[in-house]
């Protein structure tokens, strides 16, 4: 019986998120007492929206990827760690011999936390469990201790669900998506740097008065502030930096213009599919858990279609190449994951309420952290990939592989360090930091009031621009 269940689960995982998401959402809808036809339609709508987002991101990757490679060649960068992309790292993760144990541990952690009422996030984004699992795999490989690997993934899961809880208000109020959290580590991880840095920027006289949003750009630039025109300009700039000829520059510009226009339209399908599930979940949670609201944890792809997110990402992409060149000690060559930078900056945009000035500053810091952590953990990640038989061709002068995922993510890197250093020192420090964050967000912050409450009108105006 157990073998049959595991085989069915593995089949679902192999089918990928575009199949798995509709199935899971349908099951959840039925559990929440939604009619099976309505639950299936909601799940299928979400799946279609997700597939649309992925198709457009793949389109963006196929255009940005060669442009990024050309930029690298044009500038003449020679670094020995190659960014092979999150997809390759996910393949490494799902090929690990302990992946089934780690996925079960993450799922059980979520269930226990829900029962104990220490989280309100029901994470149905099982595909992205690989972000939490890879930390356990890395710890297991480095220490040779499977129990430490499992513990690392459990800590990743527990802290990710809490970060998702704490960031839920700004997701709902900025992106206009109620009843949803985003426990995708590749998105939430940036908040570990963004939260304190945003606080610091708000304390610096002069800097704290600067608020330049996409809406401001559209007003001041007029015709050139239109989203499709901005996409054309940003894409053309990247093409020029890549040394493209005029024809290729214009082709890339139109491609980026298409991305800015099409992603929000695909993202609107998420809302269409989410609303019945969200409403059913709220009614169910009111019956079962009185005075408590559950949130559905989804892939951060539901928000990357926001115009502010895409615009910020397109600005950060060429700056990331620049950082890779000038940062002392960096060994990582950004490449495949340049196209998924929208995921890395999505929650930063929500935190700053679309302040483009802050988005760029915080985005550069989070990107620098990705480069350094990716450089440090590349040897271990390369060995693991070779150990599970993943054949990843390393090109040029690169000797190791990395990406803007796995333990390059700040959250993942810190947990990895805690479990691979002197445990008698690192584990207590980690627990103290987690406890302090927990106390701040659960006790101190509620007393002060949510930072959005002071300016609801501005948030409302920002949300009006979203096409979801």
Coordinates of C-alpha atoms in Angstrom, one line a residue:
X1 CA 0.0 0.0 0.0
X2 CA 2.8 2.4 1.0
X3 CA 4.7 1.5 -2.2
X4 CA 1.6 2.4 -4.3
X5 CA 1.2 5.7 -2.5
X6 CA 4.9 6.5 -3.0
X7 CA 4.7 5.5 -6.7
X8 CA 1.6 7.7 -7.2
X9 CA 3.3 10.6 -5.5
X10 CA 6.5 10.2 -7.6
X11 CA 4.4 10.1 -10.7
X12 CA 2.7 13.3 -9.7
X13 CA 6.1 14.9 -9.0
X14 CA 7.5 13.8 -12.3
X15 CA 4.5 15.4 -14.1
X16 CA 5.7 18.8 -12.9
X17 CA 4.0 21.7 -11.2
X18 CA 1.6 22.4 -14.1
X19 CA 0.0 19.0 -13.5
X20 CA 0.6 18.8 -9.8
X21 CA -0.9 22.2 -8.9
X22 CA -4.4 21.5 -10.4
X23 CA -4.6 18.1 -8.7
X24 CA -3.6 19.4 -5.3
X25 CA -5.9 22.4 -5.5
X26 CA -8.8 20.2 -6.6
X27 CA -8.2 17.9 -3.6
X28 CA -7.9 20.9 -1.2
X29 CA -11.1 22.4 -2.6
X30 CA -13.0 19.1 -2.0
X31 CA -11.5 19.0 1.6
X32 CA -12.8 22.5 2.1
X33 CA -16.3 21.3 1.0
X34 CA -16.2 22.9 -2.4
X35 CA -18.1 21.1 -5.2
X36 CA -15.8 18.8 -7.1
X37 CA -16.6 20.5 -10.4
X38 CA -15.9 23.9 -9.0
X39 CA -12.8 22.8 -7.2
X40 CA -11.5 21.1 -10.4
X41 CA -12.2 24.2 -12.5
X42 CA -10.4 26.4 -9.9
X43 CA -7.4 24.0 -9.9
X44 CA -7.3 23.9 -13.7
X45 CA -7.5 27.7 -14.0
X46 CA -4.6 28.0 -11.6
X47 CA -2.7 25.4 -13.6
X48 CA -3.3 27.3 -16.8
X49 CA -2.2 30.5 -15.3
X50 CA 0.9 28.8 -13.9
X51 CA 1.6 27.3 -17.3
X52 CA 1.2 30.7 -19.0
X53 CA 3.6 32.3 -16.5
X54 CA 6.2 29.5 -17.1
X55 CA 5.9 29.8 -20.9
X56 CA 6.5 33.5 -20.8
X57 CA 9.4 33.1 -18.3
X58 CA 10.8 30.5 -20.6
X59 CA 10.4 32.9 -23.5
X60 CA 12.1 35.6 -21.4
X61 CA 14.9 33.1 -20.5
X62 CA 15.5 32.2 -24.1
X63 CA 16.0 35.9 -24.9
X64 CA 17.7 37.2 -21.8
X65 CA 19.9 34.1 -21.5
X66 CA 21.8 34.6 -24.8
X67 CA 21.9 38.4 -24.2
X68 CA 23.4 37.8 -20.7
X69 CA 26.0 35.4 -22.2
X70 CA 26.8 38.0 -24.9
X71 CA 27.2 40.7 -22.1
X72 CA 29.6 38.4 -20.2
X73 CA 31.6 37.8 -23.3
X74 CA 31.6 41.4 -24.3
X75 CA 32.8 42.5 -20.9
X76 CA 35.4 39.7 -20.8
X77 CA 34.5 38.1 -17.4
X78 CA 36.4 35.0 -16.4
X79 CA 35.0 33.4 -13.2
X80 CA 35.3 29.7 -12.2
X81 CA 31.8 29.2 -10.8
X82 CA 29.0 29.0 -13.4
X83 CA 25.4 29.7 -12.6
X84 CA 23.6 26.8 -14.3
X85 CA 20.1 27.7 -13.2
X86 CA 17.6 26.6 -10.6
X87 CA 16.3 23.9 -12.9
X88 CA 19.6 22.0 -12.8
X89 CA 19.7 22.4 -9.0
X90 CA 16.1 21.1 -8.7
X91 CA 17.2 18.0 -10.7
X92 CA 20.0 17.4 -8.3
X93 CA 17.6 17.8 -5.3
X94 CA 15.0 15.4 -6.7
X95 CA 17.7 12.8 -7.6
X96 CA 19.0 12.6 -4.0
X97 CA 18.5 9.2 -2.2
X98 CA 17.1 11.0 0.9
X99 CA 14.6 13.3 -0.9
X100 CA 11.5 11.2 0.1
X101 CA 12.4 11.5 3.8
X102 CA 13.0 15.2 3.5
X103 CA 9.7 15.9 1.7
X104 CA 7.9 13.9 4.3
X105 CA 9.6 15.8 7.1
X106 CA 8.7 19.1 5.5
X107 CA 5.1 18.1 5.1
X108 CA 4.8 16.8 8.6
X109 CA 6.4 20.0 10.0
X110 CA 3.7 22.0 8.2
X111 CA 0.9 19.8 9.6
X112 CA 2.3 19.9 13.2
X113 CA 2.7 23.7 13.1
X114 CA -0.9 24.1 11.8
X115 CA -2.2 21.8 14.6
X116 CA -0.2 23.7 17.2
X117 CA -1.4 27.0 15.7
X118 CA 2.1 28.3 15.3
X119 CA 1.6 28.9 11.6
X120 CA -1.5 29.8 9.4
X121 CA 0.2 28.7 6.2
X122 CA -1.0 25.5 4.5
X123 CA 1.8 25.1 2.0
X124 CA 0.4 23.3 -1.1
X125 CA 3.4 24.3 -3.2
X126 CA 5.0 20.9 -2.9
X127 CA 7.1 21.3 -6.1
X128 CA 9.1 24.1 -4.4
X129 CA 9.8 21.9 -1.4
X130 CA 13.1 21.4 -3.2
X131 CA 14.3 24.8 -1.9
X132 CA 14.0 23.5 1.6
X133 CA 15.2 20.0 0.9
X134 CA 18.4 21.0 -0.9
X135 CA 19.7 22.5 2.4
X136 CA 19.2 19.1 4.1
X137 CA 21.0 17.4 1.2
X138 CA 23.9 19.8 1.4
X139 CA 24.2 19.4 5.2
X140 CA 24.0 15.6 4.8
X141 CA 26.7 15.6 2.2
X142 CA 29.0 18.0 4.2
X143 CA 28.6 16.4 7.6
X144 CA 27.9 12.8 6.6
X145 CA 25.0 12.9 9.2
X146 CA 21.5 12.2 7.8
X147 CA 19.8 13.3 11.0
X148 CA 21.5 16.7 10.8
X149 CA 20.3 16.9 7.1
X150 CA 16.7 16.2 8.1
X151 CA 16.9 18.7 11.0
X152 CA 18.2 21.4 8.6
X153 CA 15.3 20.9 6.2
X154 CA 12.9 20.9 9.2
X155 CA 14.4 24.2 10.4
X156 CA 14.1 25.6 6.8
X157 CA 10.5 24.5 6.6
X158 CA 9.5 26.0 10.0
X159 CA 11.2 29.3 9.4
X160 CA 9.9 29.5 5.8
X161 CA 6.3 29.1 7.0
X162 CA 6.8 31.8 9.6
X163 CA 8.3 34.2 7.1
X164 CA 5.4 33.5 4.8
X165 CA 3.0 34.3 7.7
X166 CA 4.8 37.5 8.5
X167 CA 4.9 38.7 4.9
X168 CA 1.2 37.9 4.2
X169 CA -0.2 41.3 5.0
X170 CA 2.0 43.1 2.5
X171 CA 1.3 40.5 -0.2
X172 CA -2.4 41.0 0.3
X173 CA -2.3 44.8 0.4
X174 CA 0.2 45.5 -2.3
X175 CA -0.5 42.7 -4.8
X176 CA -4.2 42.5 -3.9
X177 CA -4.2 38.8 -3.3
X178 CA -6.2 37.8 -0.1
X179 CA -5.9 34.5 1.8
X180 CA -2.6 33.6 0.2
X181 CA 1.0 33.3 1.4
X182 CA 4.2 32.7 -0.6
X183 CA 6.4 30.1 1.1
X184 CA 8.8 30.0 -1.9
X185 CA 12.3 30.3 -0.4
X186 CA 13.6 31.8 -3.6
X187 CA 11.3 34.8 -2.9
X188 CA 11.0 35.0 0.9
X189 CA 14.8 34.6 1.4
X190 CA 15.4 38.2 0.1
X191 CA 13.4 39.5 3.0
X192 CA 16.1 38.5 5.5
X193 CA 18.2 41.3 3.9
X194 CA 15.3 43.6 2.8
X195 CA 13.6 44.0 6.1
X196 CA 16.6 45.4 8.0
X197 CA 17.9 47.3 5.0
X198 CA 14.5 48.9 4.4
X199 CA 14.3 49.9 8.1
X200 CA 17.8 51.5 7.7
X201 CA 16.9 53.4 4.6
X202 CA 13.9 54.8 6.4
X203 CA 16.2 56.2 9.1
X204 CA 18.6 58.1 6.8
X205 CA 17.6 61.8 6.4
X206 CA 16.9 62.7 2.8
X207 CA 17.0 59.1 1.6
X208 CA 13.8 58.4 3.5
X209 CA 12.0 61.1 1.5
X210 CA 12.7 59.5 -1.9
X211 CA 9.8 57.7 -3.3
X212 CA 9.9 57.0 -7.0
X213 CA 7.5 54.3 -8.2
X214 CA 6.6 52.9 -11.6
X215 CA 3.5 55.1 -11.5
X216 CA 5.6 58.2 -11.0
X217 CA 7.8 57.1 -14.0
X218 CA 4.7 56.7 -16.1
X219 CA 3.4 60.1 -15.1
X220 CA 6.8 62.0 -15.7
X221 CA 7.9 60.1 -18.8
X222 CA 4.5 60.2 -20.4
X223 CA 4.7 58.0 -23.6
X224 CA 8.0 56.5 -22.5
X225 CA 6.5 55.6 -19.2
X226 CA 4.0 53.1 -20.7
X227 CA 4.8 49.5 -19.7
X228 CA 5.3 48.2 -23.2
X229 CA 7.5 51.2 -24.1
X230 CA 9.6 50.7 -20.9
X231 CA 10.0 47.1 -21.8
X232 CA 11.2 48.0 -25.3
X233 CA 13.7 50.5 -23.8
X234 CA 15.0 48.2 -21.1
X235 CA 15.4 45.3 -23.5
X236 CA 17.2 47.4 -26.0
X237 CA 19.6 48.7 -23.3
X238 CA 20.4 45.1 -22.4
X239 CA 20.9 44.3 -26.1
X240 CA 23.3 47.2 -26.5
X241 CA 25.3 46.1 -23.5
X242 CA 25.5 42.7 -25.1
X243 CA 27.0 44.2 -28.2
X244 CA 24.1 43.2 -30.4
X245 CA 23.5 44.8 -33.8
X246 CA 20.5 47.1 -34.3
X247 CA 18.2 44.3 -35.6
X248 CA 19.0 42.1 -32.6
X249 CA 18.6 45.0 -30.1
X250 CA 15.2 45.7 -31.4
X251 CA 14.2 42.1 -31.3
X252 CA 15.2 41.8 -27.7
X253 CA 13.4 45.1 -26.9
X254 CA 10.2 43.8 -28.4
X255 CA 10.6 40.5 -26.5
X256 CA 10.9 42.4 -23.2
X257 CA 8.0 44.6 -24.1
X258 CA 5.9 41.4 -24.7
X259 CA 6.9 40.0 -21.3
X260 CA 5.8 43.2 -19.5
X261 CA 2.4 43.1 -21.3
X262 CA 1.7 39.3 -21.2
X263 CA 2.8 38.3 -17.7
X264 CA 0.2 40.4 -15.9
X265 CA -2.5 39.0 -18.2
X266 CA -1.5 35.4 -17.3
X267 CA -1.2 36.3 -13.6
X268 CA -4.8 37.4 -13.6
X269 CA -5.8 33.8 -14.1
X270 CA -4.4 33.0 -10.6
X271 CA -6.9 35.3 -9.0
X272 CA -9.7 33.8 -11.0
X273 CA -8.8 30.3 -9.8
X274 CA -7.8 31.3 -6.3
X275 CA -10.9 33.1 -5.2
X276 CA -13.2 30.0 -4.8
X277 CA -10.5 28.1 -3.0
X278 CA -9.6 31.1 -0.7
X279 CA -13.3 31.7 0.2
X280 CA -13.9 28.0 0.9
X281 CA -10.7 27.8 3.0
X282 CA -11.8 30.8 5.1
X283 CA -15.3 29.3 5.7
X284 CA -13.8 25.9 6.6
X285 CA -11.2 27.4 8.9
X286 CA -13.9 29.4 10.7
X287 CA -15.8 26.2 11.3
X288 CA -12.9 24.0 12.3
X289 CA -10.5 26.6 13.8
X290 CA -12.7 29.3 15.4
X291 CA -11.3 32.8 15.3
X292 CA -8.5 31.7 13.0
X293 CA -7.8 32.2 9.3
X294 CA -5.7 29.7 7.2
X295 CA -3.7 30.9 4.2
X296 CA -3.0 28.9 1.1
X297 CA 0.8 28.8 0.4
X298 CA 1.4 29.1 -3.3
X299 CA 4.3 29.5 -5.7
X300 CA 5.7 33.1 -5.9
X301 CA 4.9 33.0 -9.6
X302 CA 1.5 34.4 -8.7
X303 CA 3.1 37.9 -8.1
X304 CA 6.0 38.1 -10.6
X305 CA 3.7 39.4 -13.2
X306 CA 3.4 42.7 -11.3
X307 CA 4.7 45.6 -13.4
X308 CA 6.9 47.0 -10.6
X309 CA 8.5 43.5 -10.1
X310 CA 9.3 43.0 -13.8
X311 CA 10.6 46.6 -14.2
X312 CA 12.8 46.2 -11.1
X313 CA 14.1 42.9 -12.3
X314 CA 15.0 44.2 -15.8
X315 CA 17.0 47.0 -14.2
X316 CA 18.8 44.6 -11.8
X317 CA 19.8 42.1 -14.4
X318 CA 22.6 44.1 -16.1
X319 CA 23.6 45.5 -12.7
X320 CA 24.1 41.9 -11.6
X321 CA 26.7 41.4 -14.3
X322 CA 28.4 44.5 -13.1
X323 CA 28.4 43.3 -9.5
X324 CA 29.9 40.0 -10.5
X325 CA 32.8 41.8 -12.1
X326 CA 33.6 44.3 -9.4
X327 CA 32.8 42.5 -6.1
X328 CA 36.0 41.4 -4.5
X329 CA 36.1 37.7 -3.7
X330 CA 33.2 36.8 -6.0
X331 CA 33.8 33.7 -8.2
X332 CA 30.3 33.2 -9.5
X333 CA 29.4 34.0 -13.1
X334 CA 25.6 34.9 -13.4
X335 CA 24.0 33.3 -16.3
X336 CA 21.0 30.9 -16.4
X337 CA 19.2 32.4 -13.3
X338 CA 19.4 36.0 -14.5
X339 CA 15.9 35.4 -16.0
X340 CA 14.4 34.4 -12.6
X341 CA 15.5 37.6 -10.8
X342 CA 11.8 38.7 -10.7
X343 CA 11.3 36.0 -8.1
X344 CA 14.2 37.3 -6.0
X345 CA 12.9 40.9 -6.0
X346 CA 9.1 40.3 -5.9
X347 CA 8.7 40.6 -2.1
X348 CA 11.2 43.4 -1.9
X349 CA 8.9 45.4 -4.2
X350 CA 5.9 44.6 -1.9
X351 CA 7.9 45.6 1.2
X352 CA 8.9 49.0 -0.3
X353 CA 5.4 49.5 -1.7
X354 CA 6.8 49.8 -5.2
X355 CA 9.5 52.4 -4.3
X356 CA 11.7 51.8 -7.4
X357 CA 14.6 53.7 -5.7
X358 CA 14.6 51.3 -2.7
X359 CA 13.9 48.3 -4.9
X360 CA 17.2 48.9 -6.8
X361 CA 19.3 49.5 -3.7
X362 CA 17.9 46.5 -1.8
X363 CA 18.0 44.4 -5.0
X364 CA 21.7 45.0 -5.4
X365 CA 22.4 43.9 -1.8
X366 CA 20.4 40.8 -2.1
X367 CA 22.1 40.0 -5.4
X368 CA 25.5 40.5 -3.9
X369 CA 24.6 38.1 -1.1
X370 CA 23.5 35.5 -3.8
X371 CA 26.9 35.8 -5.6
X372 CA 29.0 35.4 -2.4
X373 CA 27.0 32.5 -1.0
X374 CA 26.9 30.8 -4.4
X375 CA 30.7 31.2 -4.6
X376 CA 31.3 29.7 -1.2
X377 CA 29.0 26.6 -1.5
X378 CA 29.8 25.8 -5.2
X379 CA 32.4 23.0 -4.5
X380 CA 29.9 21.0 -2.3
X381 CA 27.1 21.6 -4.8
X382 CA 29.2 20.5 -7.7
X383 CA 30.3 17.3 -5.9
X384 CA 26.7 16.4 -5.0
X385 CA 25.6 16.9 -8.6
X386 CA 28.3 14.6 -9.8
X387 CA 27.5 12.1 -7.0
X388 CA 23.9 11.6 -8.1
X389 CA 24.9 11.3 -11.8
X390 CA 23.6 14.7 -13.0
X391 CA 25.6 15.5 -16.1
X392 CA 26.0 19.3 -16.2
X393 CA 28.4 20.6 -18.7
X394 CA 30.7 23.3 -17.4
X395 CA 31.8 25.7 -20.1
X396 CA 34.5 28.2 -20.5
X397 CA 36.8 28.8 -17.6
X398 CA 34.3 27.5 -15.0
X399 CA 35.3 24.6 -12.8
X400 CA 32.2 24.5 -10.5
X401 CA 28.5 25.0 -10.7
X402 CA 26.1 27.1 -8.7
X403 CA 22.9 29.1 -9.2
X404 CA 20.7 31.8 -7.6
X405 CA 18.9 29.0 -5.8
X406 CA 20.0 26.3 -3.3
X407 CA 22.4 27.5 -0.6
X408 CA 23.0 30.7 -2.6
X409 CA 19.8 32.0 -1.1
X410 CA 20.5 33.9 2.1
X411 CA 18.0 32.0 4.2
X412 CA 19.3 28.6 3.0
X413 CA 23.0 29.7 3.3
X414 CA 22.6 30.7 7.0
X415 CA 20.8 27.5 7.9
X416 CA 23.5 25.5 6.1
X417 CA 26.2 27.3 8.0
X418 CA 24.5 26.7 11.3
X419 CA 24.4 22.9 10.7
X420 CA 27.9 22.6 9.3
X421 CA 30.0 24.7 11.7
X422 CA 30.7 24.1 15.4
X423 CA 27.2 22.9 16.4
X424 CA 27.7 23.9 20.1
X425 CA 28.2 27.5 18.9
X426 CA 26.2 27.8 15.7
X427 CA 23.0 26.1 16.8
X428 CA 22.4 28.2 19.9
X429 CA 23.1 31.4 17.9
X430 CA 20.6 30.2 15.2
X431 CA 18.0 29.5 17.8
X432 CA 18.5 32.9 19.5
X433 CA 18.2 34.7 16.2
X434 CA 15.0 32.8 15.3
X435 CA 13.6 33.4 18.7
X436 CA 14.3 37.2 18.5
X437 CA 12.7 37.4 15.0
X438 CA 9.7 35.4 16.3
X439 CA 9.3 37.7 19.3
X440 CA 9.6 40.8 17.1
X441 CA 7.0 39.8 14.5
X442 CA 4.6 38.0 16.9
X443 CA 4.7 40.5 19.8
X444 CA 6.5 43.8 19.2
X445 CA 5.3 44.4 15.6
X446 CA 1.6 43.8 16.3
X447 CA 1.8 46.3 19.2
X448 CA 3.1 49.0 16.8
X449 CA 0.6 48.2 14.1
X450 CA 1.3 46.9 10.6
X451 CA 3.5 49.3 8.6
X452 CA 0.9 49.4 5.8
X453 CA -1.8 50.7 8.2
X454 CA -0.3 54.2 8.3
X455 CA -0.8 54.8 4.6
X456 CA -3.6 52.6 3.3
X457 CA -4.5 55.1 0.6
X458 CA -1.1 54.9 -1.0
X459 CA -1.2 51.1 -1.0
X460 CA -4.6 51.3 -2.6
X461 CA -3.4 53.5 -5.4
X462 CA -0.4 51.1 -6.0
X463 CA -2.7 48.1 -6.2
X464 CA -4.9 49.8 -8.7
X465 CA -2.1 49.4 -11.3
X466 CA -2.0 45.7 -11.0
X467 CA -3.7 43.7 -13.7
X468 CA -4.5 40.8 -11.5

